[in-house]
Amino acid sequence: MIAKVREKTFILFFMLSSSFLRANNDLQIKGVLSIDQIHAIEDSANASNRIANGANLNAAQVSFDKGLTNSIHLHLDFSFSKDGKARLGTAFIEKTLFEGLSFKAGQIPSPFSLEASESSKWLVFPSKSLAVSAFSPGIGPGLSVNYWTSTFGLKLAVRQPSFDYYSQYKEDDENYNDRLAFIARFNVSPINTEEQTLHMSSSYTYQNIAKDLSFSTEPEFKTRDKNQFIGTDKIEADSLEIWGVEFAYLWNQFQMEAEYMAAVAEKSEKKYSYSGWHTQVNYTLTGQRRLYSTDDGVFSNPDIKGNEQAVQIGIRYSHLDLNSTHSSTKDSDSANGGEETNISFAINWYIKKSLKLTGAYIKVDATKQNETRKPDVLLLRMQTTF
């Protein structure tokens, strides 16, 4: 019932917003389309459980940005699945009080983590890291504030999780739990010159969750079928806390970065503790430097000008531990979802600013209880943006 009310609210929000979209002609339309070709080699898996080779629609998204006044703008984002169905993503109105302070209201993104805050079209690798995919809070209806200067940024948000994130709603005759979440991210760049950028940040989220909770993730690639080599069963919890720290250093065309995340779910005397991290380096062979935004605390694509082309290479080591390390739950089968490591090599060829070809190799090593998966995956991607 509640989910239907929320869905109708966003439909009304969109209908009202559409009248503004038609009012003037200062509408910006952006989008991304990426298609993958996957070839996986694996000896250990059963034939019925092998990774599906072949083509896959990785992303098809379109977004609309409309200035309603000089200080208010509307943002709508839609993604399209392989069967042609459209899904509403972020949908919010943003008010800028002055340069350095803005507010968002609607279905907002969560200000959490470096990779989670970056657009997927800016990533060096085909997918976000294991820990980011497993722990990042996602999107949901709420309010957020963003304050920034030339050296640091602070984002705060209060919101509900989206319909399908982490777990389902808790509703009974006695109580309804809105599962409100608080998210915060602070980023600082004490060095930010034309040659060097030093980025440091920390994130935190506290969430009042529903009765059942689970964690899982796919490897750092996607196919037509869902591949989940590790994941917990449903565990009972009343609250969830996630911490994250991140570091990045950009020196001309060379960049290194690392992120660490820890998640703790709790109910009464039981605690479930999980963690994950990744470290990576990338280098632009053609000399361009990745762009950096202080207000958002994120990196984007290499700074390609005019008809320039760019070639970028990168290597990443990523690890996720979904076996609970807390003494009260470490022997519970439902709390132990396994461990996974991905090693990724990627090369990106920017034929032009809006067209990128990616080649990647991903080495997966995943173990859940007595089952081990070790596929080698080759990926080719075509991505175009507008």
Coordinates of C-alpha atoms in Angstrom, one line a residue:
M1 CA 0.0 0.0 0.0
I2 CA 2.7 2.4 1.0
A3 CA 4.8 1.6 -2.1
K4 CA 1.8 2.3 -4.3
V5 CA 1.3 5.7 -2.6
R6 CA 4.9 6.6 -3.1
E7 CA 4.7 5.5 -6.8
K8 CA 1.7 7.7 -7.4
T9 CA 3.4 10.6 -5.7
F10 CA 6.3 10.4 -8.1
I11 CA 4.0 10.0 -11.1
L12 CA 2.3 13.3 -9.9
F13 CA 5.7 14.8 -9.4
F14 CA 6.7 13.9 -13.0
M15 CA 3.4 15.2 -14.4
L16 CA 3.7 18.5 -12.7
S17 CA 7.3 18.7 -13.7
S18 CA 6.5 18.0 -17.4
S19 CA 4.5 21.3 -17.6
F20 CA 7.7 23.1 -16.6
L21 CA 9.7 21.1 -19.2
R22 CA 7.4 22.4 -22.0
A23 CA 7.3 25.9 -20.7
N24 CA 10.7 27.1 -22.1
N25 CA 13.3 25.8 -24.4
D26 CA 16.3 25.7 -22.0
L27 CA 16.0 21.9 -21.6
Q28 CA 19.2 19.8 -21.5
I29 CA 18.9 16.2 -22.5
K30 CA 21.7 13.8 -21.7
G31 CA 22.1 10.1 -22.1
V32 CA 24.4 7.1 -22.2
L33 CA 24.2 3.8 -24.1
S34 CA 26.7 1.0 -23.4
I35 CA 26.7 -2.5 -24.9
D36 CA 29.0 -5.3 -23.8
Q37 CA 30.4 -8.5 -25.4
I38 CA 31.3 -11.0 -22.7
H39 CA 33.4 -14.2 -23.0
A40 CA 34.0 -16.2 -19.8
I41 CA 36.3 -19.2 -19.3
E42 CA 35.6 -21.4 -16.4
D43 CA 36.3 -25.1 -15.7
S44 CA 34.8 -25.6 -12.3
A45 CA 31.2 -24.6 -12.8
N46 CA 28.4 -27.0 -13.8
A47 CA 27.1 -26.5 -17.3
S48 CA 23.8 -25.3 -16.0
N49 CA 25.4 -22.6 -13.9
R50 CA 28.0 -21.2 -16.3
I51 CA 28.3 -17.5 -17.1
A52 CA 26.3 -16.5 -20.1
N53 CA 28.6 -15.5 -22.9
G54 CA 27.5 -13.0 -25.6
A55 CA 26.2 -9.5 -26.0
N56 CA 24.5 -7.6 -23.1
L57 CA 22.9 -4.2 -22.8
N58 CA 24.9 -2.8 -19.9
A59 CA 23.2 0.7 -19.7
A60 CA 20.6 2.7 -21.5
Q61 CA 19.8 5.9 -19.6
V62 CA 18.5 9.4 -20.4
S63 CA 18.3 12.4 -18.1
F64 CA 16.5 15.7 -18.3
D65 CA 17.7 18.9 -16.7
K66 CA 15.5 22.0 -16.8
G67 CA 16.1 25.4 -15.3
L68 CA 12.9 26.5 -13.7
T69 CA 14.3 29.8 -12.4
N70 CA 17.8 31.2 -12.1
S71 CA 18.3 29.3 -8.9
I72 CA 16.0 26.3 -9.2
H73 CA 16.4 23.4 -11.6
L74 CA 14.6 20.1 -12.1
H75 CA 16.4 16.8 -12.8
L76 CA 14.8 13.5 -14.0
D77 CA 16.6 10.3 -14.8
F78 CA 15.3 7.2 -16.5
S79 CA 16.9 3.9 -17.3
F80 CA 15.7 1.2 -19.7
S81 CA 16.0 -2.5 -19.2
K82 CA 16.7 -5.2 -21.9
D83 CA 12.9 -5.8 -22.2
G84 CA 12.3 -2.1 -23.0
K85 CA 10.8 -1.2 -19.6
A86 CA 11.6 2.3 -18.3
R87 CA 12.5 2.8 -14.6
L88 CA 12.6 6.2 -12.8
G89 CA 15.9 6.9 -11.2
T90 CA 16.8 10.1 -9.5
A91 CA 14.1 12.7 -9.7
F92 CA 14.5 15.9 -7.7
I93 CA 14.3 19.7 -7.6
E94 CA 17.5 21.5 -6.6
K95 CA 17.6 25.0 -5.1
T96 CA 20.9 26.9 -5.1
L97 CA 20.8 29.6 -2.4
F98 CA 24.2 30.9 -3.4
E99 CA 27.5 29.6 -4.9
G100 CA 28.5 27.0 -2.4
L101 CA 25.1 26.0 -0.9
S102 CA 22.3 24.0 -2.5
F103 CA 19.3 21.8 -1.4
K104 CA 17.7 18.8 -3.2
A105 CA 14.2 17.4 -2.6
G106 CA 12.7 14.3 -4.3
Q107 CA 14.2 10.9 -5.2
I108 CA 17.8 11.8 -4.4
P109 CA 21.2 10.1 -4.7
S110 CA 23.0 9.1 -1.5
P111 CA 26.2 11.1 -0.9
F112 CA 28.3 8.1 -0.1
S113 CA 31.7 6.9 -1.4
L114 CA 33.9 8.1 -4.3
E115 CA 32.9 5.5 -6.8
A116 CA 29.2 5.5 -5.8
S117 CA 29.1 9.3 -6.3
E118 CA 30.7 9.1 -9.7
S119 CA 28.6 8.5 -12.8
S120 CA 29.1 5.0 -14.2
K121 CA 30.0 6.6 -17.6
W122 CA 33.1 8.1 -15.9
L123 CA 34.5 4.9 -14.5
V124 CA 37.9 3.6 -15.6
F125 CA 36.7 0.0 -15.2
P126 CA 33.6 -1.8 -16.5
S127 CA 31.8 -1.8 -13.1
K128 CA 32.0 -0.3 -9.7
S129 CA 34.0 -2.3 -7.1
L130 CA 32.6 -5.2 -5.1
A131 CA 32.3 -3.3 -1.8
V132 CA 30.7 -0.2 -3.4
S133 CA 28.1 -2.4 -5.2
A134 CA 27.3 -4.3 -2.0
F135 CA 27.2 -1.5 0.6
S136 CA 26.3 1.8 -1.1
P137 CA 22.9 3.1 0.0
G138 CA 21.5 3.8 -3.5
I139 CA 18.7 6.3 -4.1
G140 CA 15.4 7.1 -2.4
P141 CA 12.9 9.9 -1.6
G142 CA 14.2 12.5 0.8
L143 CA 16.1 15.8 1.3
S144 CA 19.7 16.7 1.1
V145 CA 22.0 19.7 1.5
N146 CA 25.3 20.3 -0.2
Y147 CA 27.9 22.9 1.0
W148 CA 31.2 23.3 -0.7
T149 CA 34.2 25.7 -1.0
S150 CA 37.3 25.5 -3.2
T151 CA 38.9 23.0 -0.8
F152 CA 36.2 20.9 0.7
G153 CA 32.6 19.7 0.4
L154 CA 30.0 18.5 2.9
K155 CA 26.8 16.6 1.9
L156 CA 24.0 15.6 4.3
A157 CA 20.9 13.6 3.4
V158 CA 17.8 12.2 5.2
R159 CA 15.7 9.8 3.1
Q160 CA 13.9 6.5 2.8
P161 CA 15.6 3.7 0.8
S162 CA 14.3 3.0 -2.6
F163 CA 11.6 0.3 -3.1
D164 CA 14.0 -2.7 -3.5
Y165 CA 17.1 -1.7 -1.6
Y166 CA 18.5 -4.0 1.1
S167 CA 15.1 -5.4 2.2
Q168 CA 11.3 -5.0 2.0
Y169 CA 9.1 -2.8 4.1
K170 CA 8.1 -3.8 7.6
E171 CA 4.4 -3.4 8.1
D172 CA 2.1 -5.0 10.7
D173 CA -1.0 -4.1 12.8
E174 CA 1.0 -2.5 15.6
N175 CA 3.8 -0.5 13.9
Y176 CA 5.0 0.8 10.6
N177 CA 8.7 1.6 10.2
D178 CA 9.6 4.2 7.6
R179 CA 13.2 3.0 7.7
L180 CA 14.6 6.5 7.5
A181 CA 18.3 6.8 6.7
F182 CA 20.9 9.4 7.5
I183 CA 23.8 9.8 5.1
A184 CA 26.8 12.1 5.3
R185 CA 30.0 12.6 3.2
F186 CA 32.8 15.0 3.8
N187 CA 35.5 15.4 1.2
V188 CA 38.6 17.6 1.3
S189 CA 41.2 18.4 -1.4
P190 CA 44.1 20.2 0.4
I191 CA 46.0 20.1 -2.9
N192 CA 44.2 21.0 -6.1
T193 CA 46.3 22.6 -8.8
E194 CA 46.6 22.2 -12.6
E195 CA 49.1 19.4 -12.0
Q196 CA 48.1 17.7 -8.8
T197 CA 44.9 16.9 -6.8
L198 CA 44.9 15.2 -3.4
H199 CA 41.5 13.9 -2.4
M200 CA 40.4 12.5 1.0
S201 CA 36.9 11.7 2.1
S202 CA 34.8 9.8 4.6
S203 CA 31.2 8.7 4.5
Y204 CA 28.7 7.4 7.0
T205 CA 25.2 6.1 6.9
Y206 CA 22.8 5.0 9.7
Q207 CA 19.6 3.2 8.6
N208 CA 16.7 2.0 10.6
I209 CA 15.9 -1.1 8.6
A210 CA 13.1 -3.7 8.2
K211 CA 13.1 -7.0 9.8
D212 CA 15.1 -8.9 7.2
L213 CA 18.4 -7.8 5.7
S214 CA 20.8 -9.4 3.2
F215 CA 24.0 -8.4 1.4
S216 CA 25.1 -9.6 -2.0
T217 CA 26.8 -8.4 -5.2
E218 CA 27.7 -9.5 -8.7
P219 CA 31.3 -9.7 -9.9
E220 CA 32.7 -6.6 -11.6
F221 CA 30.9 -7.3 -14.9
K222 CA 27.3 -7.9 -16.0
T223 CA 25.8 -10.5 -18.4
R224 CA 22.3 -11.3 -19.5
D225 CA 21.8 -13.4 -16.5
K226 CA 22.4 -12.4 -12.9
N227 CA 25.7 -13.7 -11.5
Q228 CA 25.9 -13.8 -7.7
F229 CA 28.8 -15.9 -6.4
I230 CA 28.6 -14.6 -2.8
G231 CA 25.8 -13.3 -0.6
T232 CA 24.3 -13.7 2.8
D233 CA 20.9 -15.2 3.5
K234 CA 18.3 -13.1 5.3
I235 CA 19.4 -12.0 8.7
E236 CA 17.4 -10.2 11.3
A237 CA 18.5 -6.7 12.2
D238 CA 17.0 -3.4 13.5
S239 CA 19.8 -1.1 12.4
L240 CA 22.6 -0.8 9.9
E241 CA 25.7 1.4 10.0
I242 CA 28.2 1.7 7.2
W243 CA 31.5 3.6 7.3
G244 CA 33.7 4.5 4.3
V245 CA 37.0 6.2 3.9
E246 CA 38.6 7.0 0.6
F247 CA 41.9 8.5 -0.8
A248 CA 42.9 9.5 -4.3
Y249 CA 45.9 11.3 -5.7
L250 CA 46.0 12.7 -9.3
W251 CA 49.3 13.8 -10.8
N252 CA 48.9 15.0 -14.4
Q253 CA 47.8 11.9 -16.3
F254 CA 48.5 9.4 -13.4
Q255 CA 46.0 8.6 -10.7
M256 CA 45.8 6.2 -7.8
E257 CA 42.9 5.7 -5.4
A258 CA 41.7 3.4 -2.6
E259 CA 38.5 2.9 -0.7
Y260 CA 37.5 0.9 2.4
M261 CA 34.0 0.2 3.7
A262 CA 32.7 -1.6 6.8
A263 CA 29.1 -2.5 7.5
V264 CA 27.6 -3.5 10.9
A265 CA 24.0 -4.7 11.2
E266 CA 22.6 -5.2 14.7
K267 CA 19.6 -6.7 16.6
S268 CA 19.6 -7.1 20.4
E269 CA 22.9 -8.9 21.2
K270 CA 23.6 -10.1 17.7
K271 CA 25.9 -8.2 15.4
Y272 CA 26.9 -8.9 11.8
S273 CA 30.1 -7.3 10.6
Y274 CA 31.3 -7.2 7.0
S275 CA 33.9 -5.2 5.0
G276 CA 35.4 -4.6 1.6
W277 CA 38.0 -2.5 -0.1
H278 CA 39.6 -1.8 -3.5
T279 CA 42.8 -0.1 -4.7
Q280 CA 43.5 1.0 -8.3
V281 CA 45.8 3.0 -10.5
N282 CA 45.2 4.4 -14.0
Y283 CA 47.2 6.3 -16.5
T284 CA 46.3 8.3 -19.6
L285 CA 48.8 7.4 -22.3
T286 CA 47.9 10.4 -24.4
G287 CA 48.6 13.0 -21.7
Q288 CA 45.1 14.2 -20.7
R289 CA 44.3 14.7 -17.1
R290 CA 41.1 13.5 -15.4
L291 CA 38.8 16.3 -14.3
Y292 CA 38.0 16.8 -10.6
S293 CA 35.0 18.5 -9.0
T294 CA 35.5 19.9 -5.5
D295 CA 31.8 20.4 -4.8
D296 CA 30.9 16.8 -5.6
G297 CA 34.3 15.3 -4.6
V298 CA 34.5 13.1 -7.7
F299 CA 36.7 12.5 -10.8
S300 CA 35.3 12.3 -14.3
N301 CA 36.7 11.4 -17.8
P302 CA 40.0 12.7 -19.1
D303 CA 39.9 16.3 -20.3
I304 CA 39.5 15.8 -24.0
K305 CA 39.4 18.9 -26.1
G306 CA 38.0 19.3 -29.6
N307 CA 38.8 16.4 -31.9
E308 CA 41.4 14.9 -29.5
Q309 CA 41.5 11.2 -28.8
A310 CA 42.6 9.6 -25.5
V311 CA 43.9 6.2 -24.4
Q312 CA 43.7 5.2 -20.7
I313 CA 44.9 2.1 -18.9
G314 CA 44.1 0.9 -15.4
I315 CA 44.5 -2.0 -13.0
R316 CA 42.3 -2.6 -9.9
Y317 CA 42.4 -5.1 -7.0
S318 CA 39.0 -5.4 -5.2
H319 CA 38.0 -7.6 -2.2
L320 CA 34.7 -8.2 -0.4
D321 CA 34.3 -10.2 2.8
L322 CA 30.6 -11.2 3.5
N323 CA 31.5 -13.6 6.3
S324 CA 30.5 -12.1 9.6
T325 CA 33.5 -11.4 11.8
H326 CA 31.6 -10.6 15.0
S327 CA 31.8 -13.3 17.7
S328 CA 28.0 -13.5 18.1
T329 CA 27.4 -14.4 14.5
K330 CA 30.6 -15.7 12.9
D331 CA 29.5 -19.3 13.2
S332 CA 26.0 -18.7 11.7
D333 CA 25.6 -20.1 8.1
S334 CA 23.0 -17.5 7.2
A335 CA 25.5 -14.7 8.2
N336 CA 28.4 -16.1 6.2
G337 CA 28.0 -15.1 2.6
G338 CA 31.5 -15.8 1.4
E339 CA 34.5 -13.9 0.1
E340 CA 35.3 -12.6 -3.3
T341 CA 38.3 -11.0 -5.0
N342 CA 38.4 -9.4 -8.5
I343 CA 41.5 -8.3 -10.3
S344 CA 40.7 -6.1 -13.3
F345 CA 42.8 -4.8 -16.2
A346 CA 41.1 -2.2 -18.5
I347 CA 42.1 -0.1 -21.5
N348 CA 39.8 2.7 -22.7
W349 CA 40.0 4.3 -26.1
Y350 CA 38.2 7.6 -26.3
I351 CA 37.6 7.9 -30.0
K352 CA 36.1 11.2 -29.2
K353 CA 34.6 12.8 -26.1
S354 CA 31.3 11.1 -26.6
L355 CA 32.4 7.7 -27.8
K356 CA 34.5 5.2 -25.8
L357 CA 35.6 1.6 -26.5
T358 CA 36.7 -0.5 -23.5
G359 CA 38.6 -3.8 -23.4
A360 CA 38.9 -5.5 -20.0
Y361 CA 40.1 -8.7 -18.3
I362 CA 38.6 -9.6 -15.0
K363 CA 40.0 -12.5 -12.8
V364 CA 37.4 -13.6 -10.3
D365 CA 38.1 -15.8 -7.2
A366 CA 34.9 -16.3 -5.1
T367 CA 34.3 -18.8 -2.3
K368 CA 31.0 -19.3 -0.4
Q369 CA 31.2 -22.1 2.1
N370 CA 32.3 -25.2 0.1
E371 CA 31.8 -23.7 -3.4
T372 CA 34.5 -21.9 -5.3
R373 CA 34.2 -20.0 -8.6
K374 CA 37.2 -18.8 -10.6
P375 CA 36.2 -17.5 -14.0
D376 CA 38.4 -15.5 -16.3
V377 CA 36.3 -12.9 -18.1
L378 CA 37.1 -10.9 -21.3
L379 CA 34.9 -7.9 -21.9
L380 CA 34.5 -5.5 -24.8
R381 CA 32.3 -2.4 -24.5
M382 CA 31.0 0.3 -26.7
Q383 CA 29.8 3.4 -24.8
T384 CA 28.3 6.5 -26.3
T385 CA 27.1 9.6 -24.5
F386 CA 25.1 12.6 -25.6

